Amino acid sequence: CFSISKLKDDYLVASFDSRNTAQRSERVFRKSPFLLFTRQIMVRLYIAYIRTETIMKDYIIKATAFNYQVRAYAIRSTNTVDEVRRRHELKSLPTIAIGRAMTATVLLNSMLKGNEQLTVQINGGGKIGTLLIDANTNGDVRGYVTNHQALTDEENETLSVKEVVGGFGTMTVIRRNGNNTPFIGQIPIINGEINEEFTSYLYHSEQIPSTMLVSTIIDDDLTVEAAGGFMIQLLPGTNSKLIEDI
């Protein structure tokens, strides 16, 4: 259970109750642009654990602010992405690519309700092939890189993520409701940069002004040191002054 207990000067004090113990601890954060949402109205704050076949402590935080004019999501996906890397024996660049895509898909999936499912296919024509990600509203997510073994060690060291993803192709998002009826949205790939592709999809297909930033950091031993990101959305009726401030 997470709660905001104090907000004064330039610091935010938050309390955290462990799910496994009765201990309660406080942490002090210097206010950032994201934490400034708490200065107005943070109505709801949820933590939902991403489930995989092993017990992992990845989570999503959802929040609304400014009288429901702004919606924000933040995610930690480190363990989930590292599990995909381990199972598929991925090099660093495919790990970063699928890590960003999986994290972004889970953020996008957080907007769904009920028993809906989401499938994202990113085919940019790059050497690692298509990125495939499935997610559902229970928090389950899986991802696969169709041609990750085609990348040589030299290419893995010298190319960028967007180069191996590719900048010519399509991003397809398939939403299925409880009756398994598909709703398909498709946009052209911009440049292979995962953040820009998902932001473009939200703007053109969902018509929601949004910004998304996801990242995956690889450690020296090729394990995933950190993975996560955030998404901020402006809801209908957001006043122009608030948009300028954000």
Short mmCIF file of the C-alpha atoms (twelve columns), coordinates in Angstrom:
data_MODEL
# 
_entry.id   MODEL 
# 
loop_
_atom_site.group_PDB 
_atom_site.id 
_atom_site.type_symbol 
_atom_site.label_atom_id 
_atom_site.label_alt_id 
_atom_site.label_comp_id 
_atom_site.label_asym_id 
_atom_site.label_seq_id 
_atom_site.Cartn_x 
_atom_site.Cartn_y 
_atom_site.Cartn_z 
_atom_site.pdbx_PDB_model_num 
ATOM 1   C CA . CYS A 1   0.000   0.000   0.000   1 
ATOM 2   C CA . PHE A 2   1.475   3.334   -1.063  1 
ATOM 3   C CA . SER A 3   0.322   6.652   0.312   1 
ATOM 4   C CA . ILE A 4   1.470   10.260  0.221   1 
ATOM 5   C CA . SER A 5   1.857   11.511  3.735   1 
ATOM 6   C CA . LYS A 6   3.497   14.930  3.392   1 
ATOM 7   C CA . LEU A 7   4.131   17.529  0.722   1 
ATOM 8   C CA . LYS A 8   6.073   20.625  1.653   1 
ATOM 9   C CA . ASP A 9   8.824   22.806  0.256   1 
ATOM 10  C CA . ASP A 10  10.728  20.825  -2.400  1 
ATOM 11  C CA . TYR A 11  10.219  17.354  -0.991  1 
ATOM 12  C CA . LEU A 12  7.583   14.648  -1.098  1 
ATOM 13  C CA . VAL A 13  7.383   12.132  1.753   1 
ATOM 14  C CA . ALA A 14  5.720   8.835   0.832   1 
ATOM 15  C CA . SER A 15  4.901   5.849   3.040   1 
ATOM 16  C CA . PHE A 16  5.035   2.247   1.926   1 
ATOM 17  C CA . ASP A 17  3.483   -0.820  3.564   1 
ATOM 18  C CA . SER A 18  5.130   -4.084  2.582   1 
ATOM 19  C CA . ARG A 19  2.771   -6.750  1.265   1 
ATOM 20  C CA . ASN A 20  4.698   -9.431  3.128   1 
ATOM 21  C CA . THR A 21  5.448   -7.740  6.445   1 
ATOM 22  C CA . ALA A 22  3.804   -5.367  8.847   1 
ATOM 23  C CA . GLN A 23  6.670   -2.934  8.523   1 
ATOM 24  C CA . ARG A 24  6.022   0.591   7.336   1 
ATOM 25  C CA . SER A 25  8.739   2.808   5.948   1 
ATOM 26  C CA . GLU A 26  8.964   6.352   4.703   1 
ATOM 27  C CA . ARG A 27  10.935  7.612   1.737   1 
ATOM 28  C CA . VAL A 28  11.713  11.187  0.841   1 
ATOM 29  C CA . PHE A 29  11.720  12.233  -2.805  1 
ATOM 30  C CA . ARG A 30  12.742  15.532  -4.298  1 
ATOM 31  C CA . LYS A 31  9.825   16.733  -6.377  1 
ATOM 32  C CA . SER A 32  10.149  16.126  -10.107 1 
ATOM 33  C CA . PRO A 33  7.758   17.259  -12.880 1 
ATOM 34  C CA . PHE A 34  5.915   13.945  -12.519 1 
ATOM 35  C CA . LEU A 35  5.602   14.204  -8.746  1 
ATOM 36  C CA . LEU A 36  4.244   17.734  -9.099  1 
ATOM 37  C CA . PHE A 37  0.980   16.089  -10.129 1 
ATOM 38  C CA . THR A 38  0.477   15.405  -6.431  1 
ATOM 39  C CA . ARG A 39  0.314   19.131  -5.705  1 
ATOM 40  C CA . GLN A 40  -3.160  19.131  -7.234  1 
ATOM 41  C CA . ILE A 41  -5.421  16.094  -6.959  1 
ATOM 42  C CA . MET A 42  -4.079  12.558  -7.110  1 
ATOM 43  C CA . VAL A 43  -7.342  10.722  -6.827  1 
ATOM 44  C CA . ARG A 44  -6.349  7.111   -7.312  1 
ATOM 45  C CA . LEU A 45  -3.111  5.238   -7.051  1 
ATOM 46  C CA . TYR A 46  -2.998  1.564   -7.856  1 
ATOM 47  C CA . ILE A 47  -0.215  -0.970  -7.927  1 
ATOM 48  C CA . ALA A 48  -0.740  -3.994  -10.170 1 
ATOM 49  C CA . TYR A 49  1.856   -6.718  -10.320 1 
ATOM 50  C CA . ILE A 50  2.838   -8.139  -13.693 1 
ATOM 51  C CA . ARG A 51  2.483   -11.898 -13.542 1 
ATOM 52  C CA . THR A 52  4.702   -14.371 -15.329 1 
ATOM 53  C CA . GLU A 53  5.390   -18.028 -14.669 1 
ATOM 54  C CA . THR A 54  7.744   -17.041 -11.867 1 
ATOM 55  C CA . ILE A 55  6.943   -14.619 -9.054  1 
ATOM 56  C CA . MET A 56  8.352   -11.227 -9.969  1 
ATOM 57  C CA . LYS A 57  8.014   -7.856  -8.334  1 
ATOM 58  C CA . ASP A 58  7.391   -5.717  -11.372 1 
ATOM 59  C CA . TYR A 59  4.492   -3.302  -11.069 1 
ATOM 60  C CA . ILE A 60  2.428   -0.528  -12.614 1 
ATOM 61  C CA . ILE A 61  1.361   2.688   -10.922 1 
ATOM 62  C CA . LYS A 62  -1.695  4.533   -12.272 1 
ATOM 63  C CA . ALA A 63  -2.650  8.055   -11.272 1 
ATOM 64  C CA . THR A 64  -5.010  10.868  -12.231 1 
ATOM 65  C CA . ALA A 65  -4.509  14.543  -11.452 1 
ATOM 66  C CA . PHE A 66  -5.840  18.050  -12.015 1 
ATOM 67  C CA . ASN A 67  -9.513  17.111  -11.672 1 
ATOM 68  C CA . TYR A 68  -9.181  14.094  -13.972 1 
ATOM 69  C CA . GLN A 69  -7.680  16.194  -16.769 1 
ATOM 70  C CA . VAL A 70  -4.408  14.258  -16.742 1 
ATOM 71  C CA . ARG A 71  -3.801  10.521  -16.539 1 
ATOM 72  C CA . ALA A 72  -0.368  9.058   -15.809 1 
ATOM 73  C CA . TYR A 73  1.143   5.579   -15.736 1 
ATOM 74  C CA . ALA A 74  4.551   4.413   -14.541 1 
ATOM 75  C CA . ILE A 75  5.965   0.900   -14.807 1 
ATOM 76  C CA . ARG A 76  8.862   -1.170  -13.573 1 
ATOM 77  C CA . SER A 77  9.410   -4.159  -15.886 1 
ATOM 78  C CA . THR A 78  13.006  -5.167  -15.123 1 
ATOM 79  C CA . ASN A 79  12.425  -8.772  -14.099 1 
ATOM 80  C CA . THR A 80  9.921   -9.497  -16.847 1 
ATOM 81  C CA . VAL A 81  12.259  -8.255  -19.588 1 
ATOM 82  C CA . ASP A 82  15.218  -10.126 -18.122 1 
ATOM 83  C CA . GLU A 83  13.169  -13.331 -18.102 1 
ATOM 84  C CA . VAL A 84  12.484  -12.916 -21.829 1 
ATOM 85  C CA . ARG A 85  16.210  -12.297 -22.427 1 
ATOM 86  C CA . ARG A 86  17.111  -15.449 -20.517 1 
ATOM 87  C CA . ARG A 87  14.569  -17.729 -22.167 1 
ATOM 88  C CA . HIS A 88  15.373  -16.651 -25.710 1 
ATOM 89  C CA . GLU A 89  19.115  -16.121 -25.141 1 
ATOM 90  C CA . LEU A 90  19.013  -12.622 -26.605 1 
ATOM 91  C CA . LYS A 91  21.945  -10.366 -27.333 1 
ATOM 92  C CA . SER A 92  21.862  -6.853  -25.911 1 
ATOM 93  C CA . LEU A 93  20.249  -5.022  -28.865 1 
ATOM 94  C CA . PRO A 94  17.318  -7.459  -29.290 1 
ATOM 95  C CA . THR A 95  16.856  -7.359  -25.499 1 
ATOM 96  C CA . ILE A 96  16.633  -3.569  -25.514 1 
ATOM 97  C CA . ALA A 97  14.242  -3.588  -28.471 1 
ATOM 98  C CA . ILE A 98  11.830  -6.189  -27.086 1 
ATOM 99  C CA . GLY A 99  12.187  -4.719  -23.575 1 
ATOM 100 C CA . ARG A 100 11.061  -1.308  -24.765 1 
ATOM 101 C CA . ALA A 101 8.262   -2.776  -26.858 1 
ATOM 102 C CA . MET A 102 6.964   -5.004  -24.037 1 
ATOM 103 C CA . THR A 103 7.070   -2.167  -21.527 1 
ATOM 104 C CA . ALA A 104 5.237   0.160   -23.917 1 
ATOM 105 C CA . THR A 105 2.645   -2.527  -24.681 1 
ATOM 106 C CA . VAL A 106 1.890   -3.057  -20.992 1 
ATOM 107 C CA . LEU A 107 1.456   0.710   -20.561 1 
ATOM 108 C CA . LEU A 108 -0.907  0.743   -23.538 1 
ATOM 109 C CA . ASN A 109 -2.695  -2.326  -22.217 1 
ATOM 110 C CA . SER A 110 -3.322  -0.535  -18.907 1 
ATOM 111 C CA . MET A 111 -5.947  1.558   -20.682 1 
ATOM 112 C CA . LEU A 112 -8.081  -1.518  -21.384 1 
ATOM 113 C CA . LYS A 113 -10.940 -2.786  -19.246 1 
ATOM 114 C CA . GLY A 114 -12.588 -6.100  -18.535 1 
ATOM 115 C CA . ASN A 115 -11.326 -9.244  -20.231 1 
ATOM 116 C CA . GLU A 116 -9.579  -7.537  -23.149 1 
ATOM 117 C CA . GLN A 117 -6.340  -8.617  -24.821 1 
ATOM 118 C CA . LEU A 118 -3.758  -6.684  -26.780 1 
ATOM 119 C CA . THR A 119 -1.335  -7.818  -29.471 1 
ATOM 120 C CA . VAL A 120 1.336   -5.514  -30.899 1 
ATOM 121 C CA . GLN A 121 3.367   -6.312  -34.014 1 
ATOM 122 C CA . ILE A 122 6.246   -4.040  -34.981 1 
ATOM 123 C CA . ASN A 123 7.651   -4.845  -38.408 1 
ATOM 124 C CA . GLY A 124 10.126  -2.173  -39.418 1 
ATOM 125 C CA . GLY A 125 12.064  -4.266  -41.920 1 
ATOM 126 C CA . GLY A 126 15.142  -4.410  -39.689 1 
ATOM 127 C CA . LYS A 127 17.518  -7.315  -39.313 1 
ATOM 128 C CA . ILE A 128 15.949  -8.691  -36.111 1 
ATOM 129 C CA . GLY A 129 12.593  -9.114  -37.830 1 
ATOM 130 C CA . THR A 130 9.206   -8.527  -36.237 1 
ATOM 131 C CA . LEU A 131 8.649   -7.747  -32.558 1 
ATOM 132 C CA . LEU A 132 5.594   -9.610  -31.240 1 
ATOM 133 C CA . ILE A 133 4.015   -8.795  -27.881 1 
ATOM 134 C CA . ASP A 134 0.832   -10.140 -26.261 1 
ATOM 135 C CA . ALA A 135 -0.690  -8.689  -23.091 1 
ATOM 136 C CA . ASN A 136 -3.980  -8.900  -21.217 1 
ATOM 137 C CA . THR A 137 -5.795  -7.090  -18.443 1 
ATOM 138 C CA . ASN A 138 -4.690  -9.695  -15.886 1 
ATOM 139 C CA . GLY A 139 -1.162  -8.329  -16.178 1 
ATOM 140 C CA . ASP A 140 0.223   -11.225 -18.248 1 
ATOM 141 C CA . VAL A 141 2.682   -10.278 -20.991 1 
ATOM 142 C CA . ARG A 142 4.963   -12.151 -23.367 1 
ATOM 143 C CA . GLY A 143 7.268   -11.037 -26.154 1 
ATOM 144 C CA . TYR A 144 9.300   -12.514 -28.988 1 
ATOM 145 C CA . VAL A 145 11.844  -11.305 -31.557 1 
ATOM 146 C CA . THR A 146 11.344  -13.351 -34.726 1 
ATOM 147 C CA . ASN A 147 14.878  -13.130 -36.157 1 
ATOM 148 C CA . HIS A 148 17.150  -12.197 -33.252 1 
ATOM 149 C CA . GLN A 149 19.769  -14.834 -34.125 1 
ATOM 150 C CA . ALA A 150 20.533  -13.101 -37.440 1 
ATOM 151 C CA . LEU A 151 22.422  -10.353 -35.604 1 
ATOM 152 C CA . THR A 152 26.198  -10.884 -35.532 1 
ATOM 153 C CA . ASP A 153 28.307  -9.950  -32.506 1 
ATOM 154 C CA . GLU A 154 29.851  -7.077  -34.472 1 
ATOM 155 C CA . GLU A 155 26.456  -5.730  -35.505 1 
ATOM 156 C CA . ASN A 156 25.245  -6.059  -31.930 1 
ATOM 157 C CA . GLU A 157 28.123  -3.820  -30.827 1 
ATOM 158 C CA . THR A 158 27.987  -1.213  -33.597 1 
ATOM 159 C CA . LEU A 159 24.347  -0.752  -34.648 1 
ATOM 160 C CA . SER A 160 21.657  1.206   -32.818 1 
ATOM 161 C CA . VAL A 161 18.314  -0.162  -31.646 1 
ATOM 162 C CA . LYS A 162 16.307  1.701   -34.265 1 
ATOM 163 C CA . GLU A 163 18.637  0.444   -36.982 1 
ATOM 164 C CA . VAL A 164 18.000  -3.208  -36.100 1 
ATOM 165 C CA . VAL A 165 14.251  -2.597  -35.684 1 
ATOM 166 C CA . GLY A 166 14.073  -0.785  -39.033 1 
ATOM 167 C CA . GLY A 167 12.301  2.353   -40.207 1 
ATOM 168 C CA . PHE A 168 10.200  1.048   -43.112 1 
ATOM 169 C CA . GLY A 169 7.103   -0.977  -42.355 1 
ATOM 170 C CA . THR A 170 4.061   -0.971  -40.084 1 
ATOM 171 C CA . MET A 171 3.079   -1.144  -36.440 1 
ATOM 172 C CA . THR A 172 -0.135  -3.109  -35.922 1 
ATOM 173 C CA . VAL A 173 -2.165  -3.098  -32.708 1 
ATOM 174 C CA . ILE A 174 -4.919  -5.698  -32.299 1 
ATOM 175 C CA . ARG A 175 -7.399  -5.339  -29.443 1 
ATOM 176 C CA . ARG A 176 -9.730  -8.233  -28.613 1 
ATOM 177 C CA . ASN A 177 -12.706 -7.896  -26.308 1 
ATOM 178 C CA . GLY A 178 -14.266 -10.617 -24.191 1 
ATOM 179 C CA . ASN A 179 -15.958 -12.076 -27.284 1 
ATOM 180 C CA . ASN A 180 -12.565 -12.283 -29.018 1 
ATOM 181 C CA . THR A 181 -13.701 -9.719  -31.609 1 
ATOM 182 C CA . PRO A 182 -10.588 -8.031  -33.061 1 
ATOM 183 C CA . PHE A 183 -10.231 -4.269  -33.486 1 
ATOM 184 C CA . ILE A 184 -7.191  -3.526  -35.603 1 
ATOM 185 C CA . GLY A 185 -5.220  -0.291  -35.799 1 
ATOM 186 C CA . GLN A 186 -2.197  0.152   -38.029 1 
ATOM 187 C CA . ILE A 187 0.248   3.000   -38.602 1 
ATOM 188 C CA . PRO A 188 3.409   3.340   -40.711 1 
ATOM 189 C CA . ILE A 189 6.713   2.985   -38.879 1 
ATOM 190 C CA . ILE A 190 8.372   6.376   -38.339 1 
ATOM 191 C CA . ASN A 191 12.016  5.491   -37.753 1 
ATOM 192 C CA . GLY A 192 12.212  2.370   -35.587 1 
ATOM 193 C CA . GLU A 193 12.394  4.269   -32.294 1 
ATOM 194 C CA . ILE A 194 9.929   2.457   -29.996 1 
ATOM 195 C CA . ASN A 195 8.924   5.525   -27.990 1 
ATOM 196 C CA . GLU A 196 8.010   7.472   -31.108 1 
ATOM 197 C CA . GLU A 197 6.100   4.583   -32.663 1 
ATOM 198 C CA . PHE A 198 3.817   4.131   -29.642 1 
ATOM 199 C CA . THR A 199 3.306   7.877   -29.195 1 
ATOM 200 C CA . SER A 200 2.374   8.121   -32.875 1 
ATOM 201 C CA . TYR A 201 -0.088  5.248   -32.500 1 
ATOM 202 C CA . LEU A 202 -1.788  6.872   -29.515 1 
ATOM 203 C CA . TYR A 203 -2.143  10.152  -31.388 1 
ATOM 204 C CA . HIS A 204 -3.343  8.811   -34.746 1 
ATOM 205 C CA . SER A 205 -5.309  5.687   -33.790 1 
ATOM 206 C CA . GLU A 206 -6.530  6.353   -30.251 1 
ATOM 207 C CA . GLN A 207 -6.610  10.145  -30.783 1 
ATOM 208 C CA . ILE A 208 -5.297  10.744  -27.264 1 
ATOM 209 C CA . PRO A 209 -2.571  13.408  -26.837 1 
ATOM 210 C CA . SER A 210 0.108   11.416  -25.036 1 
ATOM 211 C CA . THR A 211 3.782   11.187  -24.352 1 
ATOM 212 C CA . MET A 212 5.522   7.889   -23.649 1 
ATOM 213 C CA . LEU A 213 9.069   7.134   -22.617 1 
ATOM 214 C CA . VAL A 214 10.339  3.589   -22.045 1 
ATOM 215 C CA . SER A 215 13.859  2.309   -21.618 1 
ATOM 216 C CA . THR A 216 15.883  -0.864  -21.061 1 
ATOM 217 C CA . ILE A 217 19.394  -0.786  -19.580 1 
ATOM 218 C CA . ILE A 218 21.753  -3.739  -20.005 1 
ATOM 219 C CA . ASP A 219 24.400  -4.600  -17.403 1 
ATOM 220 C CA . ASP A 220 27.969  -5.656  -18.201 1 
ATOM 221 C CA . ASP A 221 27.025  -9.335  -17.829 1 
ATOM 222 C CA . LEU A 222 24.211  -8.822  -20.406 1 
ATOM 223 C CA . THR A 223 21.430  -9.155  -17.823 1 
ATOM 224 C CA . VAL A 224 18.782  -6.442  -17.608 1 
ATOM 225 C CA . GLU A 225 19.844  -3.865  -15.031 1 
ATOM 226 C CA . ALA A 226 16.653  -1.836  -15.321 1 
ATOM 227 C CA . ALA A 227 13.568  -1.589  -17.515 1 
ATOM 228 C CA . GLY A 228 10.556  0.654   -17.196 1 
ATOM 229 C CA . GLY A 229 8.945   3.866   -18.326 1 
ATOM 230 C CA . PHE A 230 5.982   6.192   -18.071 1 
ATOM 231 C CA . MET A 231 3.069   7.521   -20.083 1 
ATOM 232 C CA . ILE A 232 1.193   10.799  -19.554 1 
ATOM 233 C CA . GLN A 233 -2.107  11.528  -21.293 1 
ATOM 234 C CA . LEU A 234 -4.280  14.620  -21.591 1 
ATOM 235 C CA . LEU A 235 -7.963  13.759  -21.289 1 
ATOM 236 C CA . PRO A 236 -10.818 15.556  -23.107 1 
ATOM 237 C CA . GLY A 237 -11.487 19.027  -21.760 1 
ATOM 238 C CA . THR A 238 -7.934  19.745  -20.565 1 
ATOM 239 C CA . ASN A 239 -7.538  23.536  -20.461 1 
ATOM 240 C CA . SER A 240 -4.853  25.219  -22.566 1 
ATOM 241 C CA . LYS A 241 -3.062  26.740  -19.542 1 
ATOM 242 C CA . LEU A 242 -2.536  23.306  -18.010 1 
ATOM 243 C CA . ILE A 243 -1.219  21.961  -21.323 1 
ATOM 244 C CA . GLU A 244 1.347   24.778  -21.437 1 
ATOM 245 C CA . ASP A 245 2.423   24.119  -17.842 1 
ATOM 246 C CA . ILE A 246 2.920   20.402  -18.461 1 
# 
